[in-house]
Structure formats: structure tokens, C-alpha cells
Short mmCIF file of C-alpha atoms in Angstrom, two decimals:
data_model
loop_
_atom_site.label_atom_id
_atom_site.label_comp_id
_atom_site.label_asym_id
_atom_site.label_seq_id
_atom_site.Cartn_x
_atom_site.Cartn_y
_atom_site.Cartn_z
CA UNK E 1 0.00 0.00 0.00
CA UNK E 2 1.02 3.64 -0.18
CA UNK E 3 1.34 3.76 3.61
CA UNK E 4 2.68 0.96 5.81
CA UNK E 5 0.89 1.14 9.16
CA UNK E 6 3.24 -0.01 11.91
CA UNK E 7 0.85 -2.08 13.96
CA UNK E 8 3.63 -3.25 16.22
CA UNK E 9 4.13 0.21 17.66
CA UNK E 10 2.42 0.69 20.99
CA UNK E 11 1.08 4.25 21.32
CA UNK E 12 0.82 6.07 24.61
CA UNK E 13 -2.72 7.09 23.78
CA UNK E 14 -5.22 5.30 21.56
CA UNK E 15 -7.99 7.39 19.97
CA UNK E 16 -11.52 6.09 20.22
CA UNK E 17 -14.65 6.76 18.25
CA UNK E 18 -16.79 9.52 19.71
CA UNK E 19 -20.05 7.77 20.41
CA UNK E 20 -23.21 8.92 22.19
CA UNK E 21 -23.44 7.48 25.68
CA UNK E 22 -25.42 8.07 28.86
CA UNK E 23 -22.43 7.13 30.98
CA UNK E 24 -20.38 10.04 32.41
CA UNK E 25 -17.09 8.53 31.30
CA UNK E 26 -14.20 10.04 29.41
CA UNK E 27 -13.25 6.67 27.94
CA UNK E 28 -15.40 5.50 25.09
CA UNK E 29 -15.27 1.98 23.59
CA UNK E 30 -14.10 1.65 20.00
CA UNK E 31 -17.28 -0.06 18.86
CA UNK E 32 -20.05 1.12 16.50
CA UNK E 33 -23.50 1.79 17.92
CA UNK E 34 -26.92 1.28 16.44
CA UNK E 35 -26.91 4.88 15.28
CA UNK E 36 -23.73 4.47 13.28
CA UNK E 37 -24.04 3.68 9.55
CA UNK E 38 -24.23 -0.02 8.77
CA UNK E 39 -21.15 0.23 6.53
CA UNK E 40 -18.78 0.13 9.49
CA UNK E 41 -20.50 -2.62 11.43
CA UNK E 42 -18.16 -5.39 12.50
CA UNK E 43 -18.08 -8.81 10.91
CA UNK E 44 -18.46 -10.11 14.42
CA UNK E 45 -22.20 -9.50 14.16
CA UNK E 46 -22.61 -12.31 11.64
CA UNK E 47 -24.49 -15.26 13.02
CA UNK E 48 -22.05 -18.06 13.87
CA UNK E 49 -21.92 -21.01 11.50
CA UNK E 50 -21.81 -24.46 13.01
CA UNK E 51 -18.37 -25.95 12.56
CA UNK E 52 -19.75 -29.43 12.13
CA UNK E 53 -21.73 -28.34 9.07
CA UNK E 54 -18.46 -27.27 7.45
CA UNK E 55 -16.60 -30.46 8.27
CA UNK E 56 -14.11 -28.65 10.49
CA UNK E 57 -12.84 -29.28 13.97
CA UNK E 58 -13.35 -26.10 16.00
CA UNK E 59 -10.36 -26.97 18.17
CA UNK E 60 -7.75 -27.75 15.54
CA UNK E 61 -9.09 -26.39 12.27
CA UNK E 62 -8.22 -29.62 10.44
CA UNK E 63 -10.60 -30.75 7.72
CA UNK E 64 -12.80 -33.75 8.44
CA UNK E 65 -14.49 -36.03 5.87
CA UNK E 66 -16.60 -34.04 3.43
CA UNK E 67 -14.72 -30.77 3.71
CA UNK E 68 -12.30 -31.74 0.92
CA UNK E 69 -14.96 -32.14 -1.77
CA UNK E 70 -14.35 -29.07 -3.91
CA UNK E 71 -17.24 -27.52 -5.85
CA UNK E 72 -17.16 -25.00 -8.70
CA UNK E 73 -17.39 -21.86 -6.53
CA UNK E 74 -15.17 -22.88 -3.64
CA UNK E 75 -12.59 -20.32 -2.59
CA UNK E 76 -9.19 -20.64 -0.91
CA UNK E 77 -7.99 -17.53 0.95
CA UNK E 78 -4.34 -17.41 1.94
CA UNK E 79 -4.12 -14.84 4.73
CA UNK E 80 -7.73 -14.30 5.88
CA UNK E 81 -7.10 -11.11 7.85
CA UNK E 82 -9.28 -8.00 7.70
CA UNK E 83 -9.44 -7.95 3.89
CA UNK E 84 -9.61 -11.73 3.48
CA UNK E 85 -12.50 -12.02 5.93
CA UNK E 86 -14.48 -9.38 4.07
CA UNK E 87 -13.85 -11.26 0.83
CA UNK E 88 -15.08 -14.44 2.49
CA UNK E 89 -18.24 -12.81 3.82
CA UNK E 90 -19.16 -11.32 0.46
CA UNK E 91 -18.27 -14.50 -1.44
CA UNK E 92 -20.43 -16.66 0.80
CA UNK E 93 -23.38 -14.32 0.30
CA UNK E 94 -22.96 -14.42 -3.48
CA UNK E 95 -22.36 -18.18 -3.65
CA UNK E 96 -24.62 -19.95 -1.14
CA UNK E 97 -23.52 -23.50 -0.45
CA UNK E 98 -19.91 -23.00 -1.50
CA UNK E 99 -16.98 -23.58 0.84
CA UNK E 100 -14.39 -20.97 1.75
CA UNK E 101 -11.04 -22.21 3.06
CA UNK E 102 -8.71 -19.94 5.00
CA UNK E 103 -5.01 -20.68 5.39
CA UNK E 104 -3.22 -18.94 8.27
CA UNK E 105 0.26 -18.76 9.80
CA UNK E 106 -1.06 -19.86 13.23
CA UNK E 107 -4.17 -21.28 14.87
CA UNK E 108 -4.72 -18.15 16.98
CA UNK E 109 -7.87 -17.04 15.16
CA UNK E 110 -9.23 -20.32 13.81
CA UNK E 111 -12.33 -20.28 15.99
CA UNK E 112 -13.11 -16.74 14.77
CA UNK E 113 -12.76 -17.87 11.16
CA UNK E 114 -15.05 -20.83 11.76
CA UNK E 115 -17.67 -18.53 13.26
CA UNK E 116 -17.87 -16.49 10.04
CA UNK E 117 -18.01 -19.52 7.77
CA UNK E 118 -14.34 -20.05 6.86
CA UNK E 119 -12.79 -23.53 7.05
CA UNK E 120 -9.38 -22.84 8.65
CA UNK E 121 -6.08 -24.62 8.18
CA UNK E 122 -2.42 -23.91 8.82
CA UNK E 123 0.05 -22.62 6.27
CA UNK E 124 1.71 -25.59 4.62
CA UNK E 125 -1.33 -27.83 4.85
CA UNK E 126 -2.92 -29.04 1.64
CA UNK E 127 -6.43 -29.70 0.40
CA UNK E 128 -7.04 -32.98 -1.41
CA UNK E 129 -8.31 -31.20 -4.53
CA UNK E 130 -7.26 -27.91 -6.07
CA UNK E 131 -9.58 -24.92 -5.61
CA UNK E 132 -11.20 -23.10 -8.57
CA UNK E 133 -10.76 -19.73 -6.87
CA UNK E 134 -7.70 -18.65 -4.90
CA UNK E 135 -6.91 -15.24 -3.42
CA UNK E 136 -3.63 -14.48 -1.69
CA UNK E 137 -3.92 -11.68 0.90
CA UNK E 138 -1.07 -12.55 3.26
CA UNK E 139 1.62 -9.88 3.75
CA UNK E 140 5.31 -10.63 3.12
CA UNK E 141 6.30 -9.69 6.67
CA UNK E 142 5.70 -13.18 8.07
CA UNK E 143 7.29 -15.13 5.23
CA UNK E 144 10.86 -16.33 4.68
CA UNK E 145 10.11 -17.04 1.01
CA UNK E 146 7.24 -14.90 -0.23
CA UNK E 147 7.53 -15.80 -3.95
CA UNK E 148 7.71 -19.44 -2.84
CA UNK E 149 4.47 -19.00 -0.92
CA UNK E 150 2.87 -17.71 -4.11
CA UNK E 151 4.11 -20.77 -6.00
CA UNK E 152 2.44 -23.00 -3.42
CA UNK E 153 -0.76 -20.98 -3.75
CA UNK E 154 -0.62 -21.32 -7.54
CA UNK E 155 -0.21 -25.08 -7.16
CA UNK E 156 -3.47 -25.17 -5.19
CA UNK E 157 -5.39 -23.48 -8.03
CA UNK E 158 -7.08 -25.74 -10.58
CA UNK E 159 -7.01 -23.06 -13.29
CA UNK E 160 -10.76 -22.95 -13.80
CA UNK E 161 -11.86 -19.85 -11.89
CA UNK E 162 -9.40 -17.18 -10.80
CA UNK E 163 -6.14 -16.77 -8.93
CA UNK E 164 -5.68 -13.27 -7.50
CA UNK E 165 -2.79 -11.73 -5.56
CA UNK E 166 -3.28 -8.48 -3.63
CA UNK E 167 -0.14 -6.40 -4.12
CA UNK E 168 0.69 -2.70 -3.69
CA UNK E 169 0.56 0.52 -5.69
CA UNK E 170 4.03 1.21 -4.28
CA UNK E 171 5.32 -0.73 -7.30
CA UNK E 172 4.34 2.00 -9.78
CA UNK E 173 7.39 4.06 -10.73
CA UNK E 174 5.89 7.48 -10.22
CA UNK E 175 6.54 10.32 -7.76
CA UNK E 176 6.41 14.10 -7.30
CA UNK E 177 2.62 13.96 -6.92
CA UNK E 178 2.24 13.10 -10.61
CA UNK E 179 -0.75 11.22 -12.07
CA UNK E 180 -0.31 7.45 -12.22
CA UNK E 181 -2.64 4.83 -13.73
CA UNK E 182 -2.58 1.20 -14.82
CA UNK E 183 -0.31 1.98 -17.77
CA UNK E 184 2.49 3.54 -15.73
CA UNK E 185 5.68 1.46 -15.64
CA UNK E 186 6.66 -0.56 -12.60
CA UNK E 187 9.81 0.16 -10.67
CA UNK E 188 12.70 -2.07 -11.74
CA UNK E 189 13.96 -5.00 -9.74
CA UNK E 190 16.91 -3.88 -7.66
CA UNK E 191 15.40 -0.62 -6.41
CA UNK E 192 14.94 -2.04 -2.91
CA UNK E 193 14.44 -5.34 -1.07
CA UNK E 194 10.82 -4.66 -0.06
CA UNK E 195 9.67 -3.88 -3.59
CA UNK E 196 11.81 -6.67 -5.05
CA UNK E 197 9.89 -9.21 -2.97
CA UNK E 198 6.56 -7.96 -4.28
CA UNK E 199 7.76 -7.78 -7.89
CA UNK E 200 9.01 -11.37 -7.78
CA UNK E 201 5.78 -12.52 -6.16
CA UNK E 202 3.75 -10.79 -8.88
CA UNK E 203 5.82 -12.52 -11.57
CA UNK E 204 5.03 -15.91 -10.05
CA UNK E 205 1.31 -15.14 -10.19
CA UNK E 206 1.35 -13.75 -13.73
CA UNK E 207 3.38 -16.69 -15.04
CA UNK E 208 0.77 -19.05 -13.55
CA UNK E 209 -2.00 -17.20 -15.38
CA UNK E 210 -3.24 -15.44 -12.27
CA UNK E 211 -3.92 -11.75 -11.80
CA UNK E 212 -2.55 -9.02 -9.55
CA UNK E 213 -4.56 -6.34 -7.77
CA UNK E 214 -2.31 -3.48 -6.70
CA UNK E 215 -4.09 -1.80 -3.81
CA UNK E 216 -3.67 1.70 -2.46
CA UNK E 217 -3.68 2.32 1.30
CA UNK E 218 -6.43 0.32 2.97
CA UNK E 219 -8.54 1.92 5.66
CA UNK E 220 -11.64 1.65 7.79
CA UNK E 221 -12.78 3.71 10.75
CA UNK E 222 -10.21 2.29 13.19
CA UNK E 223 -7.51 1.10 10.84
CA UNK E 224 -5.31 2.81 8.28
CA UNK E 225 -2.85 5.67 7.92
CA UNK E 226 -5.16 8.19 9.57
CA UNK E 227 -5.54 6.06 12.69
CA UNK E 228 -1.83 5.44 13.00
CA UNK E 229 -1.10 9.16 12.69
CA UNK E 230 -3.86 10.01 15.17
CA UNK E 231 -2.29 7.72 17.75
CA UNK E 232 1.08 9.41 17.24
CA UNK E 233 -0.35 12.91 17.71
CA UNK E 234 2.41 14.56 15.68
CA UNK E 235 4.56 13.17 12.89
CA UNK E 236 7.88 14.28 11.41
CA UNK E 237 6.65 14.03 7.81
CA UNK E 238 5.79 16.61 5.18
CA UNK E 239 2.06 17.44 5.16
CA UNK E 240 1.72 17.80 1.37
CA UNK E 241 2.74 14.21 0.55
CA UNK E 242 -0.09 12.69 -1.52
CA UNK E 243 -1.78 9.54 -0.21
CA UNK E 244 -3.99 7.17 -2.20
CA UNK E 245 -6.58 5.09 -0.38
CA UNK E 246 -9.35 2.53 -0.75
CA UNK E 247 -11.79 1.34 1.89
CA UNK E 248 -11.47 -2.29 2.97
CA UNK E 249 -15.04 -2.99 1.83
CA UNK E 250 -14.29 -1.61 -1.62
CA UNK E 251 -11.03 -3.54 -1.90
CA UNK E 252 -12.95 -6.72 -1.12
CA UNK E 253 -15.71 -5.99 -3.62
CA UNK E 254 -13.16 -5.16 -6.33
CA UNK E 255 -11.24 -8.37 -5.66
CA UNK E 256 -14.44 -10.39 -6.00
CA UNK E 257 -15.47 -8.55 -9.17
CA UNK E 258 -12.09 -9.37 -10.73
CA UNK E 259 -12.29 -13.04 -9.74
CA UNK E 260 -15.79 -13.36 -11.19
CA UNK E 261 -14.56 -11.95 -14.53
CA UNK E 262 -11.87 -14.67 -14.68
CA UNK E 263 -9.21 -12.63 -16.49
CA UNK E 264 -5.77 -14.09 -17.05
CA UNK E 265 -2.30 -12.67 -16.34
CA UNK E 266 -3.30 -9.05 -15.82
CA UNK E 267 -2.50 -6.30 -13.34
CA UNK E 268 -5.37 -4.22 -11.94
CA UNK E 269 -5.35 -1.12 -9.76
CA UNK E 270 -7.49 -0.53 -6.67
CA UNK E 271 -7.98 3.04 -5.41
CA UNK E 272 -10.81 5.52 -4.84
CA UNK E 273 -9.54 8.08 -7.40
CA UNK E 274 -9.57 10.79 -4.73
CA UNK E 275 -5.94 11.24 -3.64
CA UNK E 276 -5.47 13.49 -0.62
CA UNK E 277 -2.47 15.02 1.07
CA UNK E 278 -1.56 13.90 4.57
CA UNK E 279 -2.80 17.24 5.84
CA UNK E 280 -6.16 16.92 4.06
CA UNK E 281 -6.65 13.47 5.54
CA UNK E 282 -6.02 14.58 9.09
CA UNK E 283 -8.03 17.79 8.67
CA UNK E 284 -10.97 15.57 7.74
CA UNK E 285 -10.34 13.35 10.77
CA UNK E 286 -10.30 16.35 13.12
CA UNK E 287 -13.38 17.84 11.48
CA UNK E 288 -15.39 14.59 11.61
CA UNK E 289 -15.87 14.59 15.38
CA UNK E 290 -15.71 10.80 15.33
CA UNK E 291 -12.67 10.53 17.60
CA UNK E 292 -12.02 11.73 21.15
CA UNK E 293 -8.64 13.24 20.32
CA UNK E 294 -7.26 15.48 17.60
CA UNK E 295 -4.18 15.20 15.44
CA UNK E 296 -1.70 17.95 16.25
CA UNK E 297 0.19 18.23 13.00
CA UNK E 298 3.02 17.25 10.65
CA UNK E 299 6.40 18.83 11.32
CA UNK E 300 8.52 17.55 8.42
CA UNK E 301 9.57 19.50 5.35
CA UNK E 302 11.55 17.00 3.28
CA UNK E 303 10.91 13.70 1.57
CA UNK E 304 9.07 12.52 -1.54
CA UNK E 305 5.69 13.83 -2.66
CA UNK E 306 3.94 10.61 -3.62
CA UNK E 307 1.69 10.05 -6.64
CA UNK E 308 -1.93 10.50 -7.69
CA UNK E 309 -3.45 7.11 -8.53
CA UNK E 310 -6.30 6.81 -11.04
CA UNK E 311 -7.95 3.51 -12.02
CA UNK E 312 -10.62 4.31 -14.62
CA UNK E 313 -9.31 1.50 -16.85
CA UNK E 314 -9.79 -1.10 -14.11
CA UNK E 315 -13.28 0.22 -13.39
CA UNK E 316 -14.29 0.06 -17.05
CA UNK E 317 -12.83 -3.40 -17.65
CA UNK E 318 -14.30 -4.94 -14.50
CA UNK E 319 -17.52 -2.93 -14.26
CA UNK E 320 -16.88 -1.80 -10.69
CA UNK E 321 -17.42 1.34 -8.65
CA UNK E 322 -16.53 1.92 -4.99
CA UNK E 323 -19.13 2.18 -2.26
CA UNK E 324 -17.02 4.90 -0.64
CA UNK E 325 -15.89 7.37 -3.33
CA UNK E 326 -13.48 9.14 -1.00
CA UNK E 327 -12.10 9.16 2.52
CA UNK E 328 -13.80 12.47 3.30
CA UNK E 329 -17.18 11.16 2.17
CA UNK E 330 -16.69 8.06 4.30
CA UNK E 331 -16.18 10.31 7.33
CA UNK E 332 -19.18 12.43 6.36
CA UNK E 333 -17.28 15.70 5.95
CA UNK E 334 -16.97 18.07 3.02
CA UNK E 335 -14.02 17.40 0.75
#
């Protein structure tokens, strides 16, 4: 993504949503209320799905007899985190009766996955038959051989539906706040180790006939660049650096739209077409009144200026439009 959110950093103060409450407390829980728009309701409100009906052990996540019978709309998700879970939820709604498998690096969240209808398994495990649809959402940070992980994912695809890899718009070779679209060249291999990993992973996918979705910075109300900056309070970065974003819900719907089209060996771009500067983003956050603290400001003056992403070609080819046209509209403030 355009912005890497350092989740490992532990802030001294965590902002919370400003929610109406009858309790005289200065600490408000970071949970939506009934009065909040349905678009930011948590997946946790889905009715639990019985693990036995999916052929999965709730304790271990290992498949039991019946779970390995693959049907034409079954989906394998490698890395069912925030984005992967949204993809699963939408896919299950669009394909009743299908099975969605989720492959993870640990068993920590297997019971949560089971509760939202995902059949969990550990990284390295195999299904007896290849899946018609595969989406790879896992980040490279927890992998010793990221391109190798993509090769394994490709080997679990039967070639009939779609194989999609979620990559990053950081791979477009564009800066100085210039316009950048699907036709802009990619940065060359050798520019840096982080981009090299993604470029090599993309090549594995494209050579297998799969597709790549380069996503801009993902966000939702309590996750994304704005939330990280809000926790910091101030940041030593230039305020006019341009940031490109896409809501998690829209990234999930675009990924599904691409998979349903079944294209082969193509690169798509996911963004909301409304690039904003860092300052504009945080001005909107402060203006929204949805958090109990305010961002104090950016203090830097140097550094790159970013790029302005535009994906009209992807939209036309796939027939997709975002639910949230911009970050400011999502927050309910004027642009």
C-alpha cells in the first residue's frame, strides 16, 4: 500500500470513536453503535456457523471427511485477515452452499474464522483437490520465502476460476505527486528489497495465469494511515505528501469482481480516485468529530511527494465502482 501502518508500535494514547453514551465517562469503547451507519458494522455480528456443518474441527481447524470435496465456486484464501475475511463474507453471500477455506500462519484465530463460515487450516497444509478460486492476501512480513508461498498458492489453483494476488501501488514508478494509472511502468527489480519481494511474487502469479490487484492504502474507521497518525499525535513528515486510499469494503468488492470476470495474467489497480495530502486526511479526521482526540500536525519539510493514482481502466474493464468514493465522504465531511 502507499502507507505501511506499523501495527507493532504501541502508542501512549489510543484514539476512540466519539459515540453517544449516557455514561459520564471520558473513555469511550471503540465499537459502532446502532446509530452508526451499517457500513462500518463489525463482521463479528454475523451469526455463527456451526463448525460441524463445514466439516471442520473447532479446536484444531483440520478438515474432516466431506470438507475436501471441492465444488465449482469454492474459494481458498491465503491470509484471511481483515481484507480476506471481508472477501469471504461477500463470497459466501454471493455463492450460497460454497466452501471458503482460510489458510493462516497460526491457529490463533481459527475459531473466529469458523464462526464467520471459513474452514481454517495452517500454512503448509494441503487440500485434497485444487480450488477453482484462490486469493492471496497474506503480507510478506511473516514469510521467509514470499515468492515461494505464491508458487504453493498457484499449485493449489485448478485453473478454472481465478487466482488473485493483492499487491501494492508502491510498485508503480511514479513520484512528485504526478498522475499514475494502470499503464504507468513498474519500478525495476533492484530498487529495494521490499519492492523486489513484491515484484518477484507478482511474476510468479502472472506466469501461472493469475492476476494481480495493486491496492492503495487500505482503511476503515479504526484502521489505516489516519488512525496510526492520530495515535502518534504529531509526525515528522511533510504534510503535502499525496496519499492514495481505498476502503477495505471496496477492496474486497473489487477483488471479487475481478475473480468473477476470470481474467488471465493481468494487473489491476485498486484506489478511490480521490488522492489526498496527509494534511487533508487529518483535517478531515479532526473535522469529523468521530474521535475523542485530535491530530496535532506534521512537522517535516523534506521527503518525496507521492503520486496520484487513477484507475478508470480497471473500473471500465471490471464494471466496478466503490461504495465509498473518498475518505472524506466516508467520514461524512466536506471534501
